[in-house]
PDB file of C-alpha atoms and ligand atoms in Angstrom:
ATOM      1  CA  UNK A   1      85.488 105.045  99.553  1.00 40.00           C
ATOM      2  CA  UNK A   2      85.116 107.745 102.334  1.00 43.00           C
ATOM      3  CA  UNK A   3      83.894 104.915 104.807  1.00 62.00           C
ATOM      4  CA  UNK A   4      85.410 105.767 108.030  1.00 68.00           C
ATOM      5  CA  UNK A   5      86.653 102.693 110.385  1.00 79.00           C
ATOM      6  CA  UNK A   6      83.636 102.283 112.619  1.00 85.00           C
ATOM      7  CA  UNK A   7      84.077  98.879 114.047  1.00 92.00           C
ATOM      8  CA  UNK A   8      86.906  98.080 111.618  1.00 96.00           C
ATOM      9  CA  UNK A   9      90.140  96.184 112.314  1.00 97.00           C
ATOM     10  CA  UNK A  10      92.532  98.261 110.824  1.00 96.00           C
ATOM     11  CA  UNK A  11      96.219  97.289 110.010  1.00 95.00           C
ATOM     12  CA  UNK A  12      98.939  99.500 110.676  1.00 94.00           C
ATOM     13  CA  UNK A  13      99.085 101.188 107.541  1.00 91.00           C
ATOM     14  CA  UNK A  14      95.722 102.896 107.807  1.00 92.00           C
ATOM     15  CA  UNK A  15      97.037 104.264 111.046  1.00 94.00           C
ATOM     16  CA  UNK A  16     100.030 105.621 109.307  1.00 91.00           C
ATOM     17  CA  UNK A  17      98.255 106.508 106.614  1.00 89.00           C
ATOM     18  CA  UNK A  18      94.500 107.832 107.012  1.00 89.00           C
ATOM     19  CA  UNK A  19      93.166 111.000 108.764  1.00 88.00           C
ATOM     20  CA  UNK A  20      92.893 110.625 112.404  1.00 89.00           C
ATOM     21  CA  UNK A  21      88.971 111.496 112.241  1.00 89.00           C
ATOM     22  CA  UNK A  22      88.654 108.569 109.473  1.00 89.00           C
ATOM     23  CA  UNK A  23      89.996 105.896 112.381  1.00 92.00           C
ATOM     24  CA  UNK A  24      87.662 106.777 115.317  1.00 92.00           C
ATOM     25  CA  UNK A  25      86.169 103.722 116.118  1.00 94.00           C
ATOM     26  CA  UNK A  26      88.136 101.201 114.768  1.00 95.00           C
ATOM     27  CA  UNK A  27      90.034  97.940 116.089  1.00 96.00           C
ATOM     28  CA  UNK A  28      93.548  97.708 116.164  1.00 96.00           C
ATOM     29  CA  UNK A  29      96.083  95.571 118.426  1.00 96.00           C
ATOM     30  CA  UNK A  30      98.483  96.561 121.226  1.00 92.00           C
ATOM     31  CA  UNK A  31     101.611  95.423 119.228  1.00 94.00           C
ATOM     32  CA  UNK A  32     100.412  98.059 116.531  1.00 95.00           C
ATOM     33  CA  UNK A  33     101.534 100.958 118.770  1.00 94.00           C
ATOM     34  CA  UNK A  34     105.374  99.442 118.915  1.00 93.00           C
ATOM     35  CA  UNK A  35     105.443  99.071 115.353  1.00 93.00           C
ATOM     36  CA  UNK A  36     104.229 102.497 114.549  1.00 94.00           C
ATOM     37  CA  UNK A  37     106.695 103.917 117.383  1.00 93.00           C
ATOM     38  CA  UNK A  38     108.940 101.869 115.042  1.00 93.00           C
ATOM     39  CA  UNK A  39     107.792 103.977 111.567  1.00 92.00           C
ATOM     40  CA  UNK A  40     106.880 107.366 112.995  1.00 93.00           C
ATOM     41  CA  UNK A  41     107.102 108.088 117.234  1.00 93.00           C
ATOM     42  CA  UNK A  42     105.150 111.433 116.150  1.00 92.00           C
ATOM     43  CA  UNK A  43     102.641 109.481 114.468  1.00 93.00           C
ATOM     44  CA  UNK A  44     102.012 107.102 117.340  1.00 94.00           C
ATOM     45  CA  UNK A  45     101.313 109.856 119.963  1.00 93.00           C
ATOM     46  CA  UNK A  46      98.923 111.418 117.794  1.00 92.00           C
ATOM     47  CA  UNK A  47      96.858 107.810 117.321  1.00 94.00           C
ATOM     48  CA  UNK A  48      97.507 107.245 120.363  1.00 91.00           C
ATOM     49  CA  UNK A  49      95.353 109.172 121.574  1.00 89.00           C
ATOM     50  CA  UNK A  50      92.889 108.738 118.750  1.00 89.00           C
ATOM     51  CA  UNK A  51      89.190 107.399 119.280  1.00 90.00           C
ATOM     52  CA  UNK A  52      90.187 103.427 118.444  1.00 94.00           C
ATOM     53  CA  UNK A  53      90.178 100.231 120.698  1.00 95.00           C
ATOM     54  CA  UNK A  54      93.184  98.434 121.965  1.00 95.00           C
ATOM     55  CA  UNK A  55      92.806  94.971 121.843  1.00 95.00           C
ATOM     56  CA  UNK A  56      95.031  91.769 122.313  1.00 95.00           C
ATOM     57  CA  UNK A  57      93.845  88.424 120.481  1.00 97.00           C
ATOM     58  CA  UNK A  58      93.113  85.566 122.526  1.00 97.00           C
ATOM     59  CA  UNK A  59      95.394  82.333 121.772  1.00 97.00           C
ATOM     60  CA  UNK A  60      92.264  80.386 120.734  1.00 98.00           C
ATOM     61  CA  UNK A  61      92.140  83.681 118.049  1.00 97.00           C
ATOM     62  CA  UNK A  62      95.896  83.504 117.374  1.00 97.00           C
ATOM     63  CA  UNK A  63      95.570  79.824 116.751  1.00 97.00           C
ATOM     64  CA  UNK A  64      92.413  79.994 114.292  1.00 97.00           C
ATOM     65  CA  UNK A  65      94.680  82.860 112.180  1.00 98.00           C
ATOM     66  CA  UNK A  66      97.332  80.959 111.933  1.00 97.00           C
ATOM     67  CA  UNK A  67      95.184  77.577 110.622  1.00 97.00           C
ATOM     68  CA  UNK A  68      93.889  80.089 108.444  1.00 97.00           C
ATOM     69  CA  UNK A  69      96.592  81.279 106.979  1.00 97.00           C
ATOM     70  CA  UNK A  70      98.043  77.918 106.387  1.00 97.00           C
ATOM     71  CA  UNK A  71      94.971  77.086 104.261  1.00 96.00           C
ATOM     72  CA  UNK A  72      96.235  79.380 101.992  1.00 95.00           C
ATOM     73  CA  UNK A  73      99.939  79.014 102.231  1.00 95.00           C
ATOM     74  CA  UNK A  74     100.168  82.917 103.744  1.00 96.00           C
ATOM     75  CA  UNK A  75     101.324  81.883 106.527  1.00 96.00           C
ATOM     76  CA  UNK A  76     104.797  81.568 105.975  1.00 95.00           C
ATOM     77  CA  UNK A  77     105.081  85.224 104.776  1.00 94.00           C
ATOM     78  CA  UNK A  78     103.011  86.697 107.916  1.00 96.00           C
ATOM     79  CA  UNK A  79     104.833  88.381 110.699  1.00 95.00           C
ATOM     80  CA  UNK A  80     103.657  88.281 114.233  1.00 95.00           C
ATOM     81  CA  UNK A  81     101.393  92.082 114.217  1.00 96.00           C
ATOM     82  CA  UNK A  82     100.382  90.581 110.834  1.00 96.00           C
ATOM     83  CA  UNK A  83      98.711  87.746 112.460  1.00 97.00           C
ATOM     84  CA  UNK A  84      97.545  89.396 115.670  1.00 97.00           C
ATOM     85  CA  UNK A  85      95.387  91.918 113.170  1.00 98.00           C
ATOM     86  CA  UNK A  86      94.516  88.760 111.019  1.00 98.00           C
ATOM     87  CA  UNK A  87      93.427  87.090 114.523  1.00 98.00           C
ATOM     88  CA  UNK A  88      91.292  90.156 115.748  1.00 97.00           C
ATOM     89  CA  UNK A  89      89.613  90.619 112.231  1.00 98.00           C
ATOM     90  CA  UNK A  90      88.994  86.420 112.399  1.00 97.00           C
ATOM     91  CA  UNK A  91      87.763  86.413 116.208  1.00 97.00           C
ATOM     92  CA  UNK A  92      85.527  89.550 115.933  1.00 96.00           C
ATOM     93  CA  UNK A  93      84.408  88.789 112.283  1.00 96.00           C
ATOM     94  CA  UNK A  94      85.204  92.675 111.454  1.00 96.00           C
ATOM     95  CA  UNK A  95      85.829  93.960 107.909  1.00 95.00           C
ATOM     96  CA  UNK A  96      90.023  94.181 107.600  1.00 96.00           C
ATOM     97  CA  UNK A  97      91.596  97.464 106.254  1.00 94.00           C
ATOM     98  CA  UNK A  98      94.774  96.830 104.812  1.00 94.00           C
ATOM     99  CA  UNK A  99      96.405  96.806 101.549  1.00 89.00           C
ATOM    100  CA  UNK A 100      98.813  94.010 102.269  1.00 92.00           C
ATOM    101  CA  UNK A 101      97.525  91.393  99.792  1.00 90.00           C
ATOM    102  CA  UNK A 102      98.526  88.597 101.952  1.00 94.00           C
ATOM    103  CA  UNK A 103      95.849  89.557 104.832  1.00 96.00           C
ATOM    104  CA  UNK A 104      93.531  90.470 102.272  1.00 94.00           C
ATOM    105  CA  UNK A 105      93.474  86.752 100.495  1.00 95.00           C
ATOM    106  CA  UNK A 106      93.606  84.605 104.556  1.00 97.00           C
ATOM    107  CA  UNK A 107      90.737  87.435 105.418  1.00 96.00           C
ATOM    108  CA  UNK A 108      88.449  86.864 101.930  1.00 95.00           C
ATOM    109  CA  UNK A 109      88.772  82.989 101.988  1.00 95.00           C
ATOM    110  CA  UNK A 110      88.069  82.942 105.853  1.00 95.00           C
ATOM    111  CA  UNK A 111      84.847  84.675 104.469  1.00 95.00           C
ATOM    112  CA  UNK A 112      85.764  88.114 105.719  1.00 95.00           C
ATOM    113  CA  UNK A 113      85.464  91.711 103.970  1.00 93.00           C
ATOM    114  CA  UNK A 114      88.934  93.000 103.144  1.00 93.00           C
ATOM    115  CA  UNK A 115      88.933  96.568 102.252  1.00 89.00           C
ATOM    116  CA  UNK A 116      92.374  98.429 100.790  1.00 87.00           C
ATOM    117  CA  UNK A 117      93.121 101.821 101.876  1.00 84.00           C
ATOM    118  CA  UNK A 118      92.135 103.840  99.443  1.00 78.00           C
ATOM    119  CA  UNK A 119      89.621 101.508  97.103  1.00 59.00           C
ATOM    120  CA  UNK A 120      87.190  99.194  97.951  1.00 51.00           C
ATOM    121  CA  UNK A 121      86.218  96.117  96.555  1.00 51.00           C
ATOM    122  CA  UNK A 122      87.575  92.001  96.674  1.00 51.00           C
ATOM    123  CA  UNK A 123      89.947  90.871  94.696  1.00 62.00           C
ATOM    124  CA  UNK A 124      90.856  87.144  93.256  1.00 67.00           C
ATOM    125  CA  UNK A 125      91.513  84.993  95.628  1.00 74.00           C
ATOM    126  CA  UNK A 126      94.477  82.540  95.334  1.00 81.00           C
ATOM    127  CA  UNK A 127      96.362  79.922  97.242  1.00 87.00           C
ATOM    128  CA  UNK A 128     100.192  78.734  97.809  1.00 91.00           C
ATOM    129  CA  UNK A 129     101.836  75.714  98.292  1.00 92.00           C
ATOM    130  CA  UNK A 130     105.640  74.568  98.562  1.00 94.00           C
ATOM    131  CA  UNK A 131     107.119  73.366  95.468  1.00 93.00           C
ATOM    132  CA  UNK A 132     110.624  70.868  95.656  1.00 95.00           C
ATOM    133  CA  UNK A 133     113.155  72.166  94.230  1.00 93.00           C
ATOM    134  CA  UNK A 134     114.519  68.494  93.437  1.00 93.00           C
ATOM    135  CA  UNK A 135     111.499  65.948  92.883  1.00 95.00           C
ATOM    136  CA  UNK A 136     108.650  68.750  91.904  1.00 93.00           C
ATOM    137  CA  UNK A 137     106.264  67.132  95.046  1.00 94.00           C
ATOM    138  CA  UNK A 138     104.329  69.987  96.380  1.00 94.00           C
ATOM    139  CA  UNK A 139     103.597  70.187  99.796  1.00 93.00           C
ATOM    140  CA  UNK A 140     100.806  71.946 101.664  1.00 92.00           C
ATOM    141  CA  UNK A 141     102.005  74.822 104.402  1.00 92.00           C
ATOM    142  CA  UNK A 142     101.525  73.647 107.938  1.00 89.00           C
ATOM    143  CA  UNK A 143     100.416  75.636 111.099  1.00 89.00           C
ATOM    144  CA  UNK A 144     103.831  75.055 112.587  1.00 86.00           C
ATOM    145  CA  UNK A 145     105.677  76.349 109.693  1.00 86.00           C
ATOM    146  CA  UNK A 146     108.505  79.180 110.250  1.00 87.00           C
ATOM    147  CA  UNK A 147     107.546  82.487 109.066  1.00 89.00           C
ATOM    148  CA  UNK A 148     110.089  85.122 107.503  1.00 87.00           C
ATOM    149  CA  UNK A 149     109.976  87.373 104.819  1.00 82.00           C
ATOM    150  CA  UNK A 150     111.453  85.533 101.932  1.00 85.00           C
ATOM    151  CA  UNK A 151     113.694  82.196 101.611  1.00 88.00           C
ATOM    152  CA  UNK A 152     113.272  78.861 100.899  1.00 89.00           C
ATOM    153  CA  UNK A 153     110.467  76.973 102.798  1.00 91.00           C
ATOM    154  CA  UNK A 154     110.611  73.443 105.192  1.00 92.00           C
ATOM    155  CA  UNK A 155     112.933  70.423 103.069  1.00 94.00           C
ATOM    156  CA  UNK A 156     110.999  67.743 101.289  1.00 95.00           C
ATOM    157  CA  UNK A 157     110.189  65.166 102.810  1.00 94.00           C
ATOM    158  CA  UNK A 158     110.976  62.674  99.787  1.00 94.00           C
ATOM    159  CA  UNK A 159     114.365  63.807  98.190  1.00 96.00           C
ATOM    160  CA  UNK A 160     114.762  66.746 101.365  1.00 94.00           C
ATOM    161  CA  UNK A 161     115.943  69.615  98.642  1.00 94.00           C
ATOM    162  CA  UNK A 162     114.822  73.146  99.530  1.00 93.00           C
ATOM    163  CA  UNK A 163     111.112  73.997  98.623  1.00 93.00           C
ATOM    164  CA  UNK A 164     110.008  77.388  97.007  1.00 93.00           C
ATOM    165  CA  UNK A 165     106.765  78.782  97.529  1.00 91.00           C
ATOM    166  CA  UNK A 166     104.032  78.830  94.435  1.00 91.00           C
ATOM    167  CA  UNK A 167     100.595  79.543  93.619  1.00 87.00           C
ATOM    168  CA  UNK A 168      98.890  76.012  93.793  1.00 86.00           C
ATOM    169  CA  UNK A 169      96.976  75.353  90.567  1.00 71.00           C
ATOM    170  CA  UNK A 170      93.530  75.083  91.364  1.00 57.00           C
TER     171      UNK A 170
HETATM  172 ZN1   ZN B 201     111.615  66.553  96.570  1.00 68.38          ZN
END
């Protein structure tokens, strides 16, 4: 529980969140700075110049989070720092800090450690899937998928009414 980041990819809610001596050494992308400009400028000079490594994903990495996150039907939800972090954590086969539970189920079934904030520990693992709204056929998510927040997901491809996202049953 007092496990610094050594070697860590951490999302941007540990840097918001934890003590600056608790991220030395951890892995974090570029894009994270412009988000946390976004949250807290003061914050972001101060990490800044913390102890932590700057890196960008590769495509290949990008490309391997995002078939990732289909698997699970994530991806739909993730937004682009989201998947840089997830692609880092995936590339460098790091433990992932972050409490978004998203990350944390892509991470766990791509075999990774995901570690919340503040405790430790897996959780269950789960998957999505879209769900017609008309005809009930569920559909699995696709790597080319739109992502956003909320909403309904792609038509369906038999009766083409909106689809809703769902846990599959395994
Ligand atoms: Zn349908």
């Amino acid at each position: 529980m007092s496990e610094g980041a050594a070697g860590a990819v951490l999302d941007t809610t540990a840097l918001l969140h934890w003590p600056l001596d608790r991220l030395r050494g951890g892995v974090c992308c570029a894009s994270q700075l412009d988000e946390l400009e976004r949250l807290s400028p003061a914050r972001r000079m101060l990490v800044e110049a913390a102890d932590l490594d700057w890196m960008n994903p590769s495509p290949a990495q990008l490309e391997a989070a995002k078939a990732a996150a289909a698997a699970t039907g994530d991806l739909p939800r993730l937004s682009t720092v989201d998947l840089e972090v997830l692609a880092l954590a995936l590339g460098l086969k790091r433990v992932l800090v972050t409490d978004d539970y998203r990350l944390q189920n892509v991470a766990m079934h791509a075999g990774l450690e995901a570690r919340s904030l503040a405790t430790r520990g897996a959780r269950e693992r789960w998957s999505w899937i879209w769900r017609c709204t008309g005809c009930g056929k569920e559909h699995n998510v696709s790597t080319n998928v739109e992502r956003k927040r909320d909403g309904p997901g792609p038509e369906c491809d038999v009766c083409g009414s909106p689809t809703v996202m769902k846990r599959a049953r395994r």
